[in-house]
Amino acid sequence: MPLITYREAIKQALAEEIEHDENVCIMGEEVAQYNGAYKVTEGLWEKYGDKRVIDTPISEAAFSGLAIGASCLGIRPVVEMMFMSFSYVAIDQLFNNASFCRYMSGGLMNVPIVVRGPANGGTNVGATHSHTPENMVANHPGLKVVCPSNAYDVKGLMKTAIRDNDPVFVMENTLLYGEKWEVPEEEYLIELGVANILREGSDLTIVAHGRCAMIALKAAETLQAQHGINVELVDLRSIRPLDEETILNSVKKTGRALLVEENKPFCGVDAQISHLIQLKAFDYLDAPVHRVSAIDAPQIYAKPLEDWQIPNEERIIEGALKCLA
Amino acid sequence: MPAAKKKSTTKGSPAENFLQAPINANLSSEEKRDLYRTILGIRRFEERSLQAYNQGKIGGFLHLYIGQEAVAAGVVSLMEENDHIITAYRDHGHALAVGMSMNECMAEMYGKHTGCSKGKGGSMHFFAPEKNYWGGHGIVAGQTPLGAGLAFALKYKGLKGCCVCFLGDGAVNQGSFMETLNLVSLWGIPVVFVIENNGYSMGTSLARSSAEENLAHRADGFDIEWDVCEGHDVFEVREYANRAMTRAREEMKPFLLEIRTYRYRGHSVADANHEKYRTKEEIEEYKKNKDPINVLKAQLLADGSLTEEDAGKINLEVKSEAEAAAKFAEQSPVAPRSEIQTDVYWEVDNDTSNSLKGTYFFND
């Protein structure tokens, strides 16, 4: 099986969907002639031309809203946010119009758009470029959001998102773009709402999403090797819809849960999951549910401090040991 | 406070008799009476809705279009197969003009299951996609990029048509609108922005909200063609809108049309100050000289396409239609509670084989 980067996997997904459906088009800042700020769309404009791969001015509100309007008539725009942080200047379009048009029209409309781009910190760029708004998206019924942790997942989820008839946010991660995973050559899709058990174990369940799942995987190996703790790792993949069943089955098996995410803790995704576990697996718990989130402050610029602010292996191990204490 | 600036005149001849303009000259008497019926219908519908609002039967806001009816009626009468429209929250007139029924519109305001949005949208959020009407949007200028998107889709698909996106004079100062003007000009998108300039963004007059009071001039900054006309004469609206829409369709270019109009009522019915930020005389003056119903009626009586008897009959018909709509709304049921969680996700609503995975809704 070919080993390809997360970036290449996204590009393959976009190219395949452009070829699969004539109504799929890519738009965003620098996606075409510049080849993508992070080279995710490299070569697509050259291959598919102006109609399918469209450079926009720096006007997130205008092109997000334009994508929504176009989707009303059957176009399936994939909108790139150079950083998901920039979606904040398009909040009315994305969080009012994309999310609620279907509802407010009593089901007469639907908005089949994809909003994709990196949503992560850890890149030494300060607070304005480091948002992880999957919790904010998930707080808006009508929107869907996925956080793929690896190349295989991002390709399968991206293709599903583009074919989905509702607005889907795909949260990528600049720190994953250059990482490689095995990705099959034949076409595949990954359903929304299905978590992935990255590692089976019996002592502790770690629930994570996005890049945190990959960090947790390393932490799990260390916990096994150094502490004899056998971790089961649930990678959520999809936040809304959420695979509650896989989370609960794992927690019922291990009796302990550590929730790891890059989000800030207050109303983070894991706040919801923690509630879920206490409500539906209360009698199975042998310890309180613990969380490792970003340290609760605006994203700091200084690199050594930011590396500590967002979850890392050391902090995850510390959290796991609390669950087992 | 800067002195009020001189308003620009239209680019067309101000002395034109718009009834004789080519787009109007060929209208049959029946078509002219239909315009009268549409305009009068909007007025009677809204008067009836106001009564219901004052009785506490309609909740939320009620942004009345009274005084502006000729704008929506005139523009919509020009729509062709591939033309679409979208507007803001003062949306009843556009809805009725595209042919939505008084029943479904009134029931929506009553929050009933029989409403056009099943009672999920309310007064500001009427939609009829099958009639190429895409709302009904509650946030000022929020609909403007959507209007651009509808027109973008026409171009993408190679269809000859345009989207008319209505906005108020208050919307011109929103960033999303200015961003959109740039985008549509840059990309050659067949959208016609119609600014329904009624002089007030809520309680703030144009002079107090816009540095350049000639709103259409903003198009110059984006290399977009513009024009200005009056909104009380439906034939004038049709003449100017036709030029803009034809150009958009034929040349794949955007257009900014400022239509000067007036609303008799407040920003919404809850706007108790609307006789404080403007004078009663100003309102009465417009009603007396420029009421779109009176103006149209006089024109049609003069050219013989309408008699006093016709006018009286149409009035009774639309009035009773509005009355019946109120009764229909009154008697209709509220949607069952289970409807709160439908129409959220297309995929959930259409999951007939129950194959979707994961949890979509998160209440205990």
XYZ file of C-alpha atoms in Angstrom:
689
model
C 0.000 0.000 0.000
C 1.442 3.431 -0.926
C 2.700 5.631 1.861
C 1.418 9.165 1.257
C 1.203 12.399 3.198
C -1.912 13.784 4.809
C -1.615 16.684 2.334
C -1.465 14.323 -0.642
C -4.435 12.369 0.671
C -6.562 15.524 0.746
C -5.428 16.456 -2.730
C -6.342 12.998 -4.017
C -9.773 13.278 -2.422
C -10.366 16.675 -4.016
C -9.161 15.525 -7.423
C -11.267 12.375 -7.326
C -14.382 14.318 -6.372
C -13.777 16.966 -9.041
C -13.715 14.119 -11.542
C -16.651 12.321 -9.930
C -19.071 15.269 -10.007
C -19.025 18.192 -12.423
C -20.592 20.419 -9.769
C -17.669 20.093 -7.360
C -15.403 23.127 -7.344
C -12.684 24.329 -5.021
C -12.499 27.947 -3.898
C -10.374 29.871 -1.488
C -7.435 32.180 -1.077
C -4.405 31.082 -3.111
C -5.879 27.668 -3.911
C -5.351 27.895 -7.678
C -2.421 29.722 -9.227
C -0.385 29.838 -6.019
C -1.019 26.099 -5.547
C -2.389 26.495 -2.031
C -0.896 28.288 0.958
C -0.024 24.853 2.347
C 0.240 23.211 -1.097
C -2.804 21.063 -0.435
C -4.283 21.963 -3.814
C -0.965 21.893 -5.686
C -1.431 21.073 -9.363
C -5.221 21.030 -9.277
C -5.686 24.358 -11.063
C -3.227 23.355 -13.747
C -5.112 20.130 -14.285
C -8.738 21.235 -13.878
C -8.658 24.916 -14.799
C -10.338 28.134 -13.743
C -13.853 26.788 -13.504
C -13.118 24.087 -10.982
C -10.311 25.605 -8.924
C -10.978 29.227 -8.097
C -8.796 31.831 -6.441
C -10.755 34.236 -4.261
C -9.858 37.639 -2.919
C -9.352 37.829 0.845
C -13.071 38.036 1.564
C -14.080 35.057 3.677
C -17.614 36.329 4.296
C -18.244 36.921 0.598
C -16.894 33.660 -0.758
C -18.356 31.542 2.043
C -21.753 33.088 1.444
C -21.331 32.778 -2.295
C -20.631 29.078 -1.851
C -23.817 28.709 0.177
C -25.893 30.505 -2.441
C -24.352 28.438 -5.226
C -25.071 25.222 -3.346
C -28.780 26.112 -3.405
C -28.700 25.483 -7.138
C -26.731 22.252 -6.972
C -23.116 23.396 -7.014
C -20.988 21.597 -4.418
C -18.296 24.084 -3.437
C -15.367 23.051 -1.289
C -14.296 26.217 0.478
C -10.767 26.403 1.798
C -10.075 28.525 4.821
C -6.341 29.207 4.750
C -6.676 28.850 8.510
C -9.927 27.787 10.123
C -9.327 30.843 12.312
C -10.348 32.936 9.307
C -13.821 31.443 9.370
C -14.425 33.853 12.228
C -14.792 36.729 9.789
C -17.470 34.696 8.010
C -19.424 33.677 11.080
C -22.750 35.064 9.896
C -22.453 33.147 6.640
C -21.299 29.869 8.138
C -23.057 29.832 11.485
C -26.328 31.477 10.465
C -26.779 30.790 6.802
C -25.065 27.446 6.205
C -26.374 25.989 9.430
C -29.906 27.332 9.592
C -31.220 27.889 6.058
C -32.539 24.364 5.886
C -34.327 24.678 9.191
C -35.749 28.129 8.638
C -37.112 27.050 5.282
C -38.871 24.114 6.878
C -36.653 21.668 4.989
C -37.071 23.256 1.551
C -33.356 24.003 1.271
C -30.126 22.197 1.909
C -26.589 23.473 1.781
C -24.123 20.892 0.441
C -20.877 22.719 1.023
C -17.587 21.670 2.584
C -15.501 24.094 4.607
C -11.989 22.781 5.027
C -8.673 23.986 6.324
C -6.234 23.704 9.176
C -7.597 24.117 12.690
C -4.703 23.698 15.042
C -2.164 25.327 17.259
C 1.373 24.233 17.884
C 2.755 26.249 15.015
C 4.196 29.232 16.811
C 1.872 31.752 15.160
C 0.003 33.218 18.103
C -3.636 33.327 19.119
C -5.262 34.658 15.938
C -4.118 31.740 13.778
C -4.512 28.840 16.198
C -8.228 28.243 16.650
C -9.767 24.804 16.995
C -13.451 25.651 16.505
C -14.832 22.125 16.142
C -16.733 22.655 19.386
C -18.235 25.860 18.040
C -19.292 24.135 14.827
C -20.740 21.223 16.759
C -22.754 23.679 18.829
C -24.711 24.631 15.710
C -27.334 22.052 14.768
C -27.360 21.860 10.995
C -23.570 21.748 10.733
C -21.381 18.656 10.781
C -17.724 18.471 11.655
C -14.947 15.908 11.299
C -11.359 15.983 12.600
C -9.288 13.394 10.740
C -6.100 12.313 12.507
C -4.289 10.635 9.621
C -4.013 10.450 5.841
C -6.294 7.461 5.402
C -9.070 9.075 7.395
C -8.776 12.509 5.843
C -9.147 11.111 2.357
C -12.140 8.932 3.138
C -13.863 11.557 5.255
C -13.203 14.361 2.760
C -14.819 12.409 -0.038
C -17.817 11.617 2.132
C -18.079 15.246 3.211
C -18.146 16.437 -0.392
C -20.896 13.970 -1.268
C -22.884 14.787 1.851
C -25.960 16.937 1.339
C -25.397 19.019 4.459
C -22.654 21.526 5.315
C -19.591 19.709 6.636
C -16.480 21.235 8.202
C -13.294 19.232 7.739
C -10.746 20.265 10.350
C -7.228 19.613 9.127
C -3.912 20.156 10.851
C -0.809 21.819 9.455
C 1.392 19.622 11.655
C -0.062 16.544 9.979
C 0.206 17.741 6.367
C 3.711 16.324 5.940
C 3.173 13.085 7.903
C 2.775 9.835 5.991
C 0.391 6.920 6.331
C -0.603 3.979 4.207
C -3.480 4.820 1.893
C -4.901 2.309 -0.577
C -4.977 3.157 -4.264
C -8.525 1.953 -4.760
C -11.388 4.303 -3.932
C -12.949 4.213 -0.464
C -15.217 6.365 1.675
C -15.425 6.643 5.453
C -18.862 7.211 6.908
C -19.471 10.142 9.201
C -20.275 9.224 12.776
C -17.981 6.202 13.019
C -15.068 6.325 15.453
C -11.936 4.291 15.000
C -10.319 2.210 17.712
C -6.647 2.950 17.079
C -5.450 0.638 19.831
C -7.265 -1.987 21.840
C -6.665 -2.154 25.559
C -8.231 -3.040 28.879
C -7.107 -0.607 31.607
C -8.038 2.862 30.399
C -9.950 4.429 27.527
C -8.427 7.490 25.921
C -10.788 9.418 23.654
C -9.151 11.892 21.286
C -9.621 13.533 17.911
C -7.414 15.054 15.261
C -3.686 15.194 15.861
C -4.226 14.545 19.571
C -5.192 10.980 18.664
C -1.730 10.489 17.162
C -0.016 11.954 20.222
C -2.177 9.771 22.447
C -1.111 6.751 20.432
C 2.515 7.421 21.286
C 1.579 8.074 24.904
C -0.262 4.770 25.003
C 2.860 2.906 23.923
C 4.863 4.633 26.632
C 2.185 3.897 29.227
C 2.346 0.226 28.270
C 6.127 0.064 28.256
C 6.866 2.125 31.339
C 3.793 1.719 33.511
C 2.212 -1.498 32.344
C -1.032 0.345 31.566
C -2.949 -1.108 28.662
C -4.739 1.782 26.902
C -7.648 1.542 24.505
C -7.560 4.534 22.188
C -10.731 5.789 20.525
C -10.156 8.236 17.670
C -13.447 10.058 17.201
C -12.846 11.023 13.556
C -16.279 12.663 13.477
C -17.472 15.099 16.152
C -20.981 15.723 14.884
C -22.378 13.183 14.222
C -20.705 11.478 17.169
C -20.100 7.757 17.615
C -21.362 7.522 21.190
C -21.617 3.768 21.074
C -17.918 3.149 20.516
C -16.995 5.554 23.323
C -19.418 3.961 25.758
C -18.511 0.381 24.880
C -14.869 1.127 25.477
C -15.445 2.913 28.789
C -17.697 0.106 29.968
C -14.864 -2.292 29.208
C -12.040 -0.347 30.875
C -13.945 1.520 33.599
C -11.759 4.601 33.175
C -11.654 7.463 30.714
C -9.186 10.168 29.779
C -10.373 12.717 27.239
C -7.742 14.476 25.162
C -8.247 17.410 22.828
C -6.536 20.548 21.639
C -9.635 22.599 22.324
C -9.753 24.926 25.269
C -11.563 23.109 28.073
C -14.642 25.285 28.668
C -17.420 23.863 26.480
C -14.855 21.882 24.536
C -15.877 18.737 22.684
C -14.719 16.700 25.655
C -17.096 18.513 27.991
C -19.914 16.927 26.005
C -18.239 13.513 25.986
C -17.604 13.682 29.698
C -21.304 14.340 30.211
C -22.143 11.411 27.968
C -19.939 9.041 29.933
C -21.289 10.028 33.346
C -24.841 9.762 32.064
C -24.650 6.485 30.210
C -21.733 4.613 31.787
C -21.869 5.909 35.365
C -22.076 2.491 36.968
C -19.071 1.250 35.038
C -16.695 3.987 36.146
C -13.928 3.142 38.598
C -12.510 6.682 38.626
C -13.552 10.199 37.691
C -13.253 11.127 34.037
C -10.156 13.230 33.458
C -9.362 15.640 30.640
C -6.256 16.934 28.970
C -7.113 20.033 26.968
C -5.197 23.094 25.843
C -4.136 25.104 28.871
C -6.895 27.633 29.259
C -5.502 30.863 27.903
C -5.267 32.435 24.455
C -2.751 30.568 22.357
C 0.716 31.703 23.376
C 3.335 32.589 20.798
C 6.527 31.392 22.533
C 7.233 27.967 21.085
C 8.392 26.082 24.192
C 5.375 27.373 26.090
C 2.930 26.600 23.299
C 4.307 23.062 23.107
C 3.316 22.729 26.729
C -0.001 24.555 26.310
C -1.447 22.060 23.854
C -1.624 18.386 24.788
C 1.661 16.548 24.451
C 2.783 13.060 25.365
C 3.966 14.082 28.821
C 0.699 15.739 29.773
C -1.307 12.793 28.435
C 0.733 10.338 30.492
C 0.243 12.520 33.540
C -3.524 12.540 32.905
C -3.599 8.770 32.420
C -1.819 8.188 35.701
C -4.426 10.332 37.465
C -7.149 8.072 36.083
C -5.330 5.018 37.426
C -4.408 6.541 40.783
C -23.647 67.223 11.134
C -22.855 67.621 7.447
C -25.484 69.235 5.281
C -27.552 66.819 3.223
C -25.890 66.259 -0.095
C -27.576 66.678 -3.375
C -29.089 63.459 -4.584
C -28.041 62.220 -7.964
C -30.671 61.863 -10.600
C -31.206 58.789 -12.643
C -29.162 58.080 -15.713
C -32.354 57.800 -17.766
C -34.500 60.717 -18.780
C -36.389 61.962 -15.724
C -39.313 63.090 -17.811
C -40.087 59.665 -19.232
C -43.593 58.346 -19.113
C -42.722 54.911 -17.908
C -45.993 53.377 -18.964
C -44.869 54.026 -22.526
C -41.454 52.428 -22.074
C -41.082 49.343 -24.303
C -41.117 46.900 -21.385
C -44.463 48.340 -20.248
C -46.100 49.410 -23.497
C -46.755 45.826 -24.511
C -48.427 44.820 -21.273
C -51.996 43.684 -21.713
C -54.736 45.210 -19.609
C -54.911 41.945 -17.749
C -51.210 42.027 -16.953
C -51.550 45.566 -15.680
C -54.485 44.587 -13.507
C -52.385 41.697 -12.190
C -49.729 44.158 -11.105
C -52.427 46.152 -9.347
C -53.732 43.016 -7.690
C -50.244 42.041 -6.500
C -49.505 45.442 -5.023
C -52.888 45.766 -3.407
C -52.708 42.177 -2.178
C -49.432 42.829 -0.395
C -50.923 45.920 1.256
C -54.088 44.175 2.444
C -52.164 41.116 3.586
C -49.844 43.196 5.703
C -52.644 45.297 7.128
C -54.311 42.090 8.233
C -51.055 40.735 9.660
C -50.606 43.961 11.610
C -54.025 43.473 13.135
C -53.042 39.921 14.152
C -49.756 41.177 15.556
C -51.510 43.795 17.632
C -53.845 41.102 18.930
C -50.808 39.141 20.064
C -51.397 36.354 17.576
C -48.146 36.903 15.706
C -44.961 36.867 17.722
C -41.466 38.091 17.082
C -40.927 40.980 14.755
C -43.139 42.270 11.995
C -41.280 44.308 9.387
C -43.951 45.783 7.195
C -43.366 46.561 3.535
C -46.248 48.997 3.311
C -45.294 51.835 0.959
C -42.632 49.820 -0.874
C -44.911 47.336 -2.661
C -44.237 48.484 -6.212
C -40.579 47.532 -5.900
C -41.052 43.805 -5.298
C -44.063 43.606 -7.598
C -42.274 45.383 -10.414
C -39.052 43.397 -10.237
C -40.708 40.019 -9.798
C -42.971 40.673 -12.791
C -39.807 40.656 -14.924
C -38.477 37.305 -13.748
C -37.715 34.719 -16.392
C -37.302 30.965 -16.004
C -33.713 31.079 -14.761
C -34.030 34.224 -12.671
C -33.904 33.993 -8.893
C -34.528 36.416 -6.071
C -33.423 36.708 -2.476
C -34.085 39.402 0.091
C -33.698 40.413 3.722
C -36.210 40.295 6.561
C -38.784 42.694 5.092
C -39.807 39.810 2.905
C -43.595 39.486 2.755
C -44.009 41.534 -0.406
C -41.465 39.553 -2.377
C -43.018 36.296 -1.178
C -46.503 37.217 -2.317
C -45.186 38.679 -5.554
C -43.550 35.373 -6.551
C -46.857 33.670 -5.920
C -46.621 32.296 -2.418
C -50.099 31.990 -0.951
C -51.410 34.303 1.713
C -52.363 31.213 3.685
C -48.864 29.781 3.965
C -47.355 33.189 4.668
C -49.880 34.169 7.318
C -49.672 30.733 8.934
C -45.898 31.042 9.108
C -46.215 34.278 11.034
C -48.666 32.594 13.379
C -46.026 29.893 13.888
C -48.267 27.178 12.528
C -47.432 23.843 10.934
C -49.182 24.936 7.730
C -46.785 27.876 7.342
C -44.341 27.981 4.454
C -41.545 26.953 6.827
C -43.775 24.885 9.143
C -43.522 27.638 11.737
C -39.740 27.256 11.977
C -38.748 30.493 10.299
C -41.305 33.173 11.110
C -41.942 36.508 9.443
C -38.337 37.156 8.439
C -37.712 33.750 6.899
C -40.100 32.948 4.071
C -38.735 30.627 1.367
C -40.108 29.173 -1.868
C -37.235 27.562 -3.782
C -39.627 26.076 -6.356
C -40.596 29.654 -7.200
C -36.917 30.700 -7.301
C -37.357 32.634 -4.065
C -34.530 31.959 -1.612
C -35.640 33.937 1.450
C -36.186 35.867 3.717
C -32.909 36.489 5.687
C -32.709 37.975 9.145
C -29.247 39.475 9.337
C -28.681 42.790 7.572
C -26.736 42.159 4.328
C -26.272 38.484 5.195
C -28.207 37.555 2.066
C -25.978 39.523 -0.292
C -23.236 36.903 -0.781
C -25.948 34.260 -1.116
C -27.487 36.251 -3.939
C -24.076 36.365 -5.582
C -23.842 32.600 -5.131
C -27.170 31.934 -6.826
C -25.987 33.979 -9.789
C -22.587 32.260 -9.685
C -24.377 28.917 -10.019
C -26.206 30.145 -13.128
C -22.927 31.112 -14.723
C -21.258 27.868 -13.619
C -24.050 25.851 -15.219
C -24.116 27.941 -18.350
C -27.704 29.068 -17.783
C -28.911 32.435 -19.018
C -30.482 34.172 -16.076
C -29.806 36.469 -13.184
C -30.348 36.767 -9.482
C -31.941 39.876 -8.061
C -30.720 40.392 -4.539
C -32.680 42.967 -2.546
C -31.209 44.842 0.367
C -32.099 47.892 2.396
C -30.235 51.158 2.636
C -28.975 50.049 6.034
C -27.248 47.042 4.480
C -24.871 49.050 2.336
C -22.595 49.705 5.286
C -22.066 46.053 6.126
C -18.736 44.533 5.221
C -20.261 41.437 3.681
C -22.043 43.567 1.075
C -18.930 45.492 0.114
C -16.911 42.277 -0.087
C -19.602 40.849 -2.309
C -19.627 43.841 -4.650
C -15.932 43.319 -5.250
C -16.326 39.604 -5.843
C -19.206 39.831 -8.325
C -17.471 42.486 -10.360
C -14.189 40.593 -10.342
C -15.805 37.364 -11.463
C -18.488 38.742 -13.788
C -21.488 37.396 -11.936
C -25.013 38.136 -13.212
C -26.487 39.523 -10.028
C -28.580 42.667 -9.737
C -28.425 44.272 -6.327
C -31.527 46.305 -5.681
C -31.129 48.704 -2.799
C -34.599 49.471 -1.524
C -33.673 52.823 -0.098
C -36.485 53.794 2.246
C -34.368 56.450 3.890
C -33.970 54.883 7.278
C -31.866 52.055 8.627
C -34.145 51.299 11.526
C -34.289 54.706 13.270
C -31.200 56.216 11.694
C -31.688 58.370 8.649
C -29.505 57.989 5.604
C -27.705 61.237 6.406
C -26.777 59.887 9.803
C -25.619 56.463 8.601
C -24.010 56.781 5.193
C -21.132 59.104 4.379
C -22.073 58.999 0.697
C -25.835 59.348 0.515
C -25.963 58.474 -3.157
C -25.826 54.801 -2.401
C -25.607 53.671 -5.995
C -22.344 55.556 -6.355
C -20.664 52.881 -4.304
C -20.758 50.725 -7.406
C -18.163 53.008 -8.973
C -15.619 51.833 -6.440
C -16.051 48.308 -7.760
C -16.367 49.100 -11.465
C -20.030 48.099 -11.455
C -22.756 49.780 -13.506
C -25.445 51.524 -11.484
C -28.598 53.501 -11.787
C -31.181 55.163 -9.603
C -34.934 55.320 -9.871
C -38.056 56.008 -7.866
C -39.964 53.126 -6.346
C -43.527 54.382 -6.175
C -44.328 53.873 -9.855
C -44.287 50.197 -10.710
C -43.705 51.026 -14.365
C -40.622 53.021 -13.524
C -39.359 50.144 -11.385
C -39.964 47.745 -14.271
C -38.175 49.949 -16.759
C -35.038 50.330 -14.668
C -35.003 46.797 -13.328
C -35.470 45.442 -16.826
C -32.393 47.279 -18.057
C -30.360 45.956 -15.152
C -31.633 42.387 -15.390
C -31.258 42.240 -19.153
C -27.710 43.474 -18.919
C -26.913 40.914 -16.235
C -28.356 38.083 -18.305
C -26.861 39.173 -21.609
C -23.443 40.342 -20.500
C -22.867 38.288 -17.339
C -22.258 41.409 -15.344
C -23.506 42.672 -12.009
C -25.592 45.807 -11.614
C -26.423 48.040 -8.663
C -29.852 49.640 -8.802
C -30.885 52.028 -6.087
C -34.628 52.404 -5.827
C -35.841 55.290 -3.697
C -38.881 54.247 -1.772
C -40.531 54.774 1.586
C -42.020 52.741 4.377
C -45.068 54.105 6.130
C -44.616 52.028 9.228
C -41.706 51.732 11.607
C -38.678 49.529 11.049
C -40.777 46.868 12.699
C -44.078 47.210 14.468
C -42.133 47.265 17.706
C -40.464 50.485 16.501
C -42.471 52.903 18.629
C -40.271 55.844 17.725
C -40.913 55.943 14.037
C -42.799 59.206 14.268
C -40.003 60.724 16.327
C -37.061 60.209 13.980
C -39.144 61.561 11.094
C -42.089 63.890 10.876
C -45.715 62.953 10.422
C -45.760 65.414 7.559
C -43.031 63.490 5.779
C -45.050 60.298 5.995
C -48.302 61.982 4.962
C -46.603 63.729 2.075
C -45.444 60.423 0.619
C -48.778 58.758 1.162
C -50.546 61.622 -0.534
C -48.338 61.972 -3.578
C -46.488 58.747 -4.055
C -48.544 55.918 -2.689
C -47.794 53.067 -5.115
C -51.378 51.850 -5.111
C -52.858 55.266 -5.820
C -50.249 56.048 -8.438
C -50.858 52.792 -10.272
C -54.599 53.070 -9.986
C -54.599 56.552 -11.487
C -52.398 55.361 -14.363
C -54.602 52.372 -15.124
C -57.836 54.350 -14.849
C -56.369 56.892 -17.246
C -55.257 54.357 -19.842
C -58.494 52.424 -19.567
C -57.112 49.122 -18.396
C -58.883 49.401 -15.057
C -62.289 50.753 -14.040
C -63.339 51.933 -10.597
C -65.520 48.867 -10.494
C -62.540 46.574 -11.260
C -60.504 48.297 -8.589
C -63.240 47.873 -6.026
C -63.671 44.240 -6.933
C -59.933 43.502 -6.698
C -59.799 45.253 -3.373
C -62.607 43.136 -1.981
C -61.027 39.962 -3.311
C -57.593 40.512 -1.843
C -59.060 41.789 1.404
C -61.157 38.680 1.807
C -58.181 36.541 0.799
C -56.186 38.139 3.613
C -59.048 37.665 6.017
C -59.364 34.014 5.001
C -55.609 33.600 5.453
C -55.855 34.888 8.999
C -58.670 32.461 9.674
C -56.677 29.636 8.104
C -53.665 30.512 10.234
C -55.783 30.823 13.356
C -57.326 27.399 12.840
C -54.142 25.615 11.799
C -52.292 23.494 14.341
C -48.867 24.176 15.719
C -46.450 21.496 14.523
C -46.016 18.566 16.901
C -42.999 18.753 19.225
C -41.305 16.035 17.198
C -40.948 18.614 14.418
C -38.409 20.566 16.482
C -35.744 18.121 15.335
C -36.703 17.661 11.702
C -35.352 19.790 8.842
C -32.030 20.180 10.634
C -30.011 17.781 8.448
C -30.956 16.709 4.945
C -29.260 13.367 5.466
C -31.253 12.644 8.622
C -34.560 13.656 7.047
C -33.842 11.439 4.046
C -32.365 8.459 5.885
C -35.143 6.161 4.806
C -33.076 2.995 5.190
C -31.922 4.032 8.666
C -28.311 3.617 7.645
C -26.810 6.774 9.128
C -24.188 6.228 11.811
C -23.617 8.145 15.003
C -25.613 10.557 17.097
C -26.922 13.728 15.487
C -28.849 15.219 18.405
C -27.587 15.486 21.946
C -30.306 15.881 24.479
C -30.341 13.381 27.339
